[in-house]
């Protein structure tokens, strides 16, 4: 590795600004005691709590069951067990079925025997372990990047990376369908935030052309495959825009690693784009990598900055041995067994084509690991999910405000473990149950007006 020359002026400037910013001693102050309403310490008076209660009461009144926090009694893969009953499961991100493999479990157990279940402190202070370095080396090979860094949470990876790299003089442009971890990071950064219409790069270019010269740094953030809609962005077009306008491009590969490209390397492999053209590759370890955590890959200075300034890395514990080793093993198997990626892709295509053939609205899905079935209003989506559960199929409803008001949906996550028979059963039962709800004109507006009539 070549050493960069020492910049003496930069060091002098930094020491001057450190001296200037040294805190002045403040005189101690005595606090007077304000009068506080005693109800202000009662959590049940929080407006957020009232919101949850209203939703629960409403669900009860409209005779739907709460779809949240369902208890799964075994490893949830292509099938699961709820209330002692086996279901076909479409709510697992274990896209390549690796979370169920003995080989992954054995590697994680051996790692626990050698290193325990926790590394107890942050890597800068409590030190690294060989498994951290091995996984980061594998990620560098995957994205052909100079360096990489693993965090303990995918969500924290986005929040800390975006939040720390940008500041008030900067601009961040993100797709309107971005995940909460992206939008939270954007807010935290203090940068000017602009969302562009989903996958609409004319809109992105219009905004960047109007605003580029008002800002110092500019970052564009997209996802490799969108988790609500199952569609992908045009990477070559994004690279062209970011190069012409002098911006950084960040791609979140949470739902595209292991899914896109012949060997599962993700969006760049699928679209034949040089991975080095993307400034920041981000991904999560909770899906294809059968663990928990997140990663960033890019050039050395980017990773150095994150190592020392990304709060979710610097001030958080290092990744534990079993999670890190499960991630390493999963990448190894993905590389060794490309048939898993092929099977997932053929399952996704099968589900998409056959769902469309029976008239289900699959929105923008391209038929990889995410296929939504859009049903209209939120209550209909929840009721459909309840009815499918009764018939042995688990698909989670996504309702307003997570998606637009009239686009509530069930999301089907497809894995390489599903059989075509399971996929077909889910399609047929969904179409049948949806037809029944449509014939009964079951919707939020309809249910509320019949409640008024029955009063
Ligand atoms: N990015 C995207 C696009 C996601 O869908 C998710 C969660 N599913 C995350 C980041 C956060 O990842 P994790 O759940 O592993 O923290």
CSV table of C-alpha atoms in Angstrom, one decimal, residues 53-321:
chain,number,residue,atom,x,y,z
A,53,UNK,CA,-54.8,1.7,20.8
A,54,UNK,CA,-57.1,3.2,18.2
A,55,UNK,CA,-55.8,0.8,15.6
A,56,UNK,CA,-56.3,-2.2,17.9
A,57,UNK,CA,-59.8,-1.1,18.8
A,58,UNK,CA,-60.7,-0.5,15.2
A,59,UNK,CA,-59.4,-3.9,14.2
A,60,UNK,CA,-61.5,-5.5,16.9
A,61,UNK,CA,-64.6,-3.6,15.8
A,62,UNK,CA,-64.1,-4.5,12.2
A,63,UNK,CA,-63.4,-8.2,13.1
A,64,UNK,CA,-59.9,-8.5,11.8
A,65,UNK,CA,-57.0,-10.0,13.7
A,66,UNK,CA,-53.8,-8.0,14.5
A,67,UNK,CA,-51.2,-9.3,12.0
A,68,UNK,CA,-48.2,-8.1,14.0
A,69,UNK,CA,-45.8,-10.2,16.2
A,70,UNK,CA,-47.1,-13.6,15.2
A,71,UNK,CA,-45.3,-16.3,17.1
A,72,UNK,CA,-43.4,-18.8,14.9
A,73,UNK,CA,-42.6,-22.0,16.7
A,74,UNK,CA,-39.7,-23.3,14.4
A,75,UNK,CA,-37.2,-21.9,12.0
A,76,UNK,CA,-39.3,-19.9,9.6
A,77,UNK,CA,-38.1,-20.7,6.0
A,78,UNK,CA,-40.4,-21.8,3.1
A,79,UNK,CA,-42.6,-23.2,5.8
A,80,UNK,CA,-43.3,-22.3,9.4
A,81,UNK,CA,-45.4,-23.4,12.4
A,82,UNK,CA,-47.9,-21.1,14.1
A,83,UNK,CA,-50.3,-22.3,16.8
A,84,UNK,CA,-49.0,-25.8,16.1
A,85,UNK,CA,-50.1,-25.6,12.5
A,86,UNK,CA,-47.7,-25.8,9.5
A,87,UNK,CA,-48.0,-22.9,7.1
A,88,UNK,CA,-46.4,-22.1,3.7
A,89,UNK,CA,-44.4,-19.0,4.7
A,90,UNK,CA,-43.9,-15.9,2.5
A,91,UNK,CA,-42.4,-13.7,5.2
A,92,UNK,CA,-38.8,-14.9,5.3
A,93,UNK,CA,-35.8,-13.1,3.9
A,94,UNK,CA,-33.8,-16.3,4.0
A,95,UNK,CA,-33.6,-16.0,0.2
A,96,UNK,CA,-31.1,-18.9,-0.5
A,97,UNK,CA,-32.2,-21.1,2.4
A,98,UNK,CA,-28.8,-20.9,4.1
A,99,UNK,CA,-30.2,-20.2,7.6
A,100,UNK,CA,-31.4,-23.8,7.6
A,101,UNK,CA,-28.1,-25.5,6.6
A,102,UNK,CA,-26.1,-27.7,9.0
A,103,UNK,CA,-22.9,-26.4,7.5
A,104,UNK,CA,-23.8,-22.8,8.5
A,105,UNK,CA,-24.9,-23.9,12.0
A,106,UNK,CA,-21.7,-26.0,12.6
A,107,UNK,CA,-19.5,-23.1,11.6
A,108,UNK,CA,-21.4,-20.8,14.0
A,109,UNK,CA,-21.1,-23.3,16.8
A,110,UNK,CA,-17.4,-23.8,16.3
A,111,UNK,CA,-17.0,-20.0,16.4
A,112,UNK,CA,-18.9,-19.8,19.7
A,113,UNK,CA,-16.6,-22.5,21.2
A,114,UNK,CA,-13.5,-20.6,20.2
A,115,UNK,CA,-14.6,-17.0,20.8
A,116,UNK,CA,-17.8,-17.0,22.9
A,117,UNK,CA,-21.1,-15.4,22.0
A,118,UNK,CA,-20.0,-11.8,22.3
A,119,UNK,CA,-16.9,-9.7,21.6
A,120,UNK,CA,-18.3,-7.4,24.4
A,121,UNK,CA,-16.9,-4.0,23.2
A,122,UNK,CA,-16.3,-1.9,20.1
A,123,UNK,CA,-13.6,-3.0,17.7
A,124,UNK,CA,-11.5,0.2,18.0
A,125,UNK,CA,-11.2,-0.3,21.8
A,126,UNK,CA,-11.8,-4.0,22.5
A,127,UNK,CA,-9.9,-5.2,19.5
A,128,UNK,CA,-10.7,-7.2,16.4
A,129,UNK,CA,-11.0,-10.9,15.8
A,130,UNK,CA,-9.9,-13.0,12.8
A,131,UNK,CA,-13.5,-13.6,11.7
A,132,UNK,CA,-14.1,-9.8,11.3
A,133,UNK,CA,-11.1,-9.5,9.0
A,134,UNK,CA,-12.0,-12.6,7.1
A,135,UNK,CA,-15.6,-11.5,6.4
A,136,UNK,CA,-14.4,-8.0,5.3
A,137,UNK,CA,-11.9,-9.6,3.0
A,138,UNK,CA,-14.7,-11.7,1.4
A,139,UNK,CA,-16.9,-8.6,0.9
A,140,UNK,CA,-14.0,-6.8,-0.8
A,141,UNK,CA,-13.6,-9.7,-3.2
A,142,UNK,CA,-17.4,-9.7,-3.9
A,143,UNK,CA,-17.5,-6.0,-4.8
A,144,UNK,CA,-13.9,-5.7,-6.0
A,145,UNK,CA,-13.5,-2.9,-3.5
A,146,UNK,CA,-10.4,-1.6,-1.7
A,147,UNK,CA,-11.9,-1.9,1.8
A,148,UNK,CA,-15.0,-2.8,3.7
A,149,UNK,CA,-16.5,-2.6,7.2
A,150,UNK,CA,-19.2,-4.7,9.0
A,151,UNK,CA,-21.6,-3.2,11.5
A,152,UNK,CA,-23.9,-4.9,14.0
A,153,UNK,CA,-27.2,-3.8,12.4
A,154,UNK,CA,-28.2,-3.2,8.8
A,155,UNK,CA,-30.4,-0.3,9.9
A,156,UNK,CA,-27.6,1.3,11.9
A,157,UNK,CA,-25.3,0.9,8.9
A,158,UNK,CA,-27.4,3.2,6.8
A,159,UNK,CA,-28.2,5.6,9.6
A,160,UNK,CA,-24.5,6.0,10.6
A,161,UNK,CA,-23.0,6.1,7.2
A,162,UNK,CA,-25.3,8.6,5.6
A,163,UNK,CA,-25.7,10.5,8.9
A,164,UNK,CA,-22.0,10.9,9.3
A,165,UNK,CA,-20.7,11.5,5.8
A,166,UNK,CA,-23.0,14.4,5.0
A,167,UNK,CA,-23.5,17.8,6.8
A,168,UNK,CA,-25.5,20.9,6.5
A,169,UNK,CA,-23.8,22.3,3.4
A,170,UNK,CA,-24.5,19.0,1.5
A,171,UNK,CA,-27.4,17.5,-0.5
A,172,UNK,CA,-28.9,14.0,-0.3
A,173,UNK,CA,-31.1,12.7,-3.1
A,174,UNK,CA,-33.0,9.5,-2.3
A,175,UNK,CA,-35.7,7.4,-4.1
A,176,UNK,CA,-39.2,8.1,-2.8
A,177,UNK,CA,-39.6,4.4,-1.9
A,178,UNK,CA,-36.4,4.3,0.2
A,179,UNK,CA,-36.3,2.3,3.4
A,180,UNK,CA,-36.6,4.0,6.8
A,181,UNK,CA,-32.9,3.4,7.6
A,182,UNK,CA,-32.0,5.6,4.6
A,183,UNK,CA,-34.4,8.4,5.4
A,184,UNK,CA,-33.5,8.4,9.0
A,185,UNK,CA,-29.8,8.7,8.1
A,186,UNK,CA,-30.6,11.5,5.7
A,187,UNK,CA,-32.5,13.4,8.5
A,188,UNK,CA,-29.6,12.8,11.0
A,189,UNK,CA,-27.0,14.2,8.6
A,190,UNK,CA,-28.6,17.7,8.6
A,191,UNK,CA,-28.1,17.8,4.8
A,192,UNK,CA,-30.7,19.3,2.5
A,193,UNK,CA,-33.0,16.3,1.6
A,194,UNK,CA,-34.8,15.8,-1.7
A,195,UNK,CA,-36.6,12.7,-2.7
A,196,UNK,CA,-37.1,11.9,-6.4
A,197,UNK,CA,-40.0,9.9,-7.9
A,198,UNK,CA,-39.5,6.2,-7.6
A,199,UNK,CA,-37.0,4.9,-10.2
A,200,UNK,CA,-37.5,8.1,-12.2
A,201,UNK,CA,-34.1,9.3,-13.2
A,202,UNK,CA,-35.4,12.2,-15.3
A,203,UNK,CA,-36.8,13.5,-12.0
A,204,UNK,CA,-33.5,12.9,-10.3
A,205,UNK,CA,-31.6,14.7,-13.0
A,206,UNK,CA,-34.0,17.6,-13.0
A,207,UNK,CA,-33.5,18.1,-9.2
A,208,UNK,CA,-29.7,17.7,-9.4
A,209,UNK,CA,-29.3,20.0,-12.3
A,210,UNK,CA,-31.3,22.7,-10.5
A,211,UNK,CA,-29.5,22.3,-7.1
A,212,UNK,CA,-26.0,21.0,-7.6
A,213,UNK,CA,-24.2,24.3,-7.5
A,214,UNK,CA,-25.8,25.3,-4.2
A,215,UNK,CA,-24.1,22.4,-2.3
A,216,UNK,CA,-20.7,21.1,-1.4
A,217,UNK,CA,-21.1,17.2,-1.5
A,218,UNK,CA,-24.0,15.4,-3.1
A,219,UNK,CA,-25.1,11.8,-2.4
A,220,UNK,CA,-27.6,9.8,-4.4
A,221,UNK,CA,-29.1,6.8,-2.5
A,222,UNK,CA,-31.0,3.9,-4.2
A,223,UNK,CA,-31.8,0.3,-3.5
A,224,UNK,CA,-30.6,-2.6,-5.6
A,225,UNK,CA,-34.1,-4.2,-5.4
A,226,UNK,CA,-37.0,-2.4,-3.7
A,227,UNK,CA,-38.5,-4.3,-0.9
A,228,UNK,CA,-42.1,-3.0,-1.3
A,229,UNK,CA,-42.3,-3.4,-5.0
A,230,UNK,CA,-39.7,-5.8,-6.2
A,231,UNK,CA,-38.3,-3.7,-9.0
A,232,UNK,CA,-34.7,-2.6,-9.8
A,233,UNK,CA,-33.0,0.7,-10.8
A,234,UNK,CA,-31.0,1.3,-14.0
A,235,UNK,CA,-27.5,1.3,-12.6
A,236,UNK,CA,-25.7,2.5,-15.7
A,237,UNK,CA,-27.9,5.5,-15.9
A,238,UNK,CA,-27.3,6.3,-12.3
A,239,UNK,CA,-23.6,6.0,-12.7
A,240,UNK,CA,-23.8,8.4,-15.7
A,241,UNK,CA,-25.7,11.0,-13.7
A,242,UNK,CA,-23.5,10.8,-10.7
A,243,UNK,CA,-20.4,11.2,-12.8
A,244,UNK,CA,-21.7,14.2,-14.8
A,245,UNK,CA,-22.9,16.0,-11.6
A,246,UNK,CA,-20.0,15.1,-9.3
A,247,UNK,CA,-22.0,13.1,-6.8
A,248,UNK,CA,-21.5,10.0,-4.7
A,249,UNK,CA,-23.7,7.0,-5.5
A,250,UNK,CA,-24.8,4.7,-2.7
A,251,UNK,CA,-26.6,1.4,-3.4
A,252,UNK,CA,-28.4,-0.6,-0.6
A,253,UNK,CA,-28.2,-4.3,-1.6
A,254,UNK,CA,-30.4,-5.6,1.3
A,255,UNK,CA,-32.7,-7.4,-1.1
A,256,UNK,CA,-30.4,-7.9,-4.1
A,257,UNK,CA,-27.3,-9.7,-2.7
A,258,UNK,CA,-27.9,-13.4,-3.4
A,259,UNK,CA,-30.8,-12.6,-5.7
A,260,UNK,CA,-29.6,-10.6,-8.8
A,261,UNK,CA,-26.9,-11.7,-11.3
A,262,UNK,CA,-26.0,-15.2,-12.3
A,263,UNK,CA,-24.0,-15.9,-9.1
A,264,UNK,CA,-26.0,-13.6,-6.8
A,265,UNK,CA,-23.4,-10.8,-6.6
A,266,UNK,CA,-26.2,-8.3,-7.0
A,267,UNK,CA,-27.2,-5.4,-9.1
A,268,UNK,CA,-23.9,-4.8,-10.8
A,269,UNK,CA,-23.6,-8.4,-11.9
A,270,UNK,CA,-27.2,-8.5,-13.2
A,271,UNK,CA,-26.7,-5.3,-15.2
A,272,UNK,CA,-23.0,-5.8,-16.2
A,273,UNK,CA,-21.8,-2.6,-14.6
A,274,UNK,CA,-18.3,-2.3,-13.1
A,275,UNK,CA,-18.8,-2.4,-9.3
A,276,UNK,CA,-16.0,0.2,-8.8
A,277,UNK,CA,-18.3,2.8,-10.4
A,278,UNK,CA,-20.5,2.8,-7.3
A,279,UNK,CA,-19.0,4.8,-4.5
A,280,UNK,CA,-20.7,3.1,-1.6
A,281,UNK,CA,-22.1,-0.5,-1.6
A,282,UNK,CA,-24.2,-1.2,1.4
A,283,UNK,CA,-25.9,-4.5,2.4
A,284,UNK,CA,-27.5,-6.3,5.3
A,285,UNK,CA,-26.5,-9.6,6.8
A,286,UNK,CA,-30.0,-10.5,8.0
A,287,UNK,CA,-31.2,-11.9,4.6
A,288,UNK,CA,-29.0,-13.9,2.2
A,289,UNK,CA,-26.2,-13.9,4.8
A,290,UNK,CA,-28.3,-15.7,7.5
A,291,UNK,CA,-27.2,-13.6,10.4
A,292,UNK,CA,-27.6,-10.0,11.5
A,293,UNK,CA,-25.6,-6.8,10.8
A,294,UNK,CA,-24.7,-4.7,7.8
A,295,UNK,CA,-21.7,-3.8,5.7
A,296,UNK,CA,-20.2,-1.0,3.6
A,297,UNK,CA,-17.7,-1.5,0.8
A,298,UNK,CA,-15.7,1.2,-1.0
A,299,UNK,CA,-12.4,3.0,-1.2
A,300,UNK,CA,-9.9,3.0,1.7
A,301,UNK,CA,-10.5,6.7,2.8
A,302,UNK,CA,-14.3,6.1,3.0
A,303,UNK,CA,-13.8,3.1,5.2
A,304,UNK,CA,-11.2,4.8,7.4
A,305,UNK,CA,-13.6,7.7,8.0
A,306,UNK,CA,-16.4,5.3,8.9
A,307,UNK,CA,-14.1,3.3,11.2
A,308,UNK,CA,-13.4,6.5,13.3
A,309,UNK,CA,-16.6,8.6,12.9
A,310,UNK,CA,-19.6,6.3,12.1
A,311,UNK,CA,-21.2,6.3,15.6
A,312,UNK,CA,-23.0,3.0,15.0
A,313,UNK,CA,-19.6,1.4,14.5
A,314,UNK,CA,-17.3,3.4,16.7
A,315,UNK,CA,-19.6,3.4,19.8
A,316,UNK,CA,-21.2,0.0,19.3
A,317,UNK,CA,-20.0,-3.6,20.0
A,318,UNK,CA,-18.3,-5.5,17.2
A,319,UNK,CA,-20.2,-8.2,15.4
A,320,UNK,CA,-20.3,-11.4,17.4
A,321,UNK,CA,-18.6,-14.6,16.4
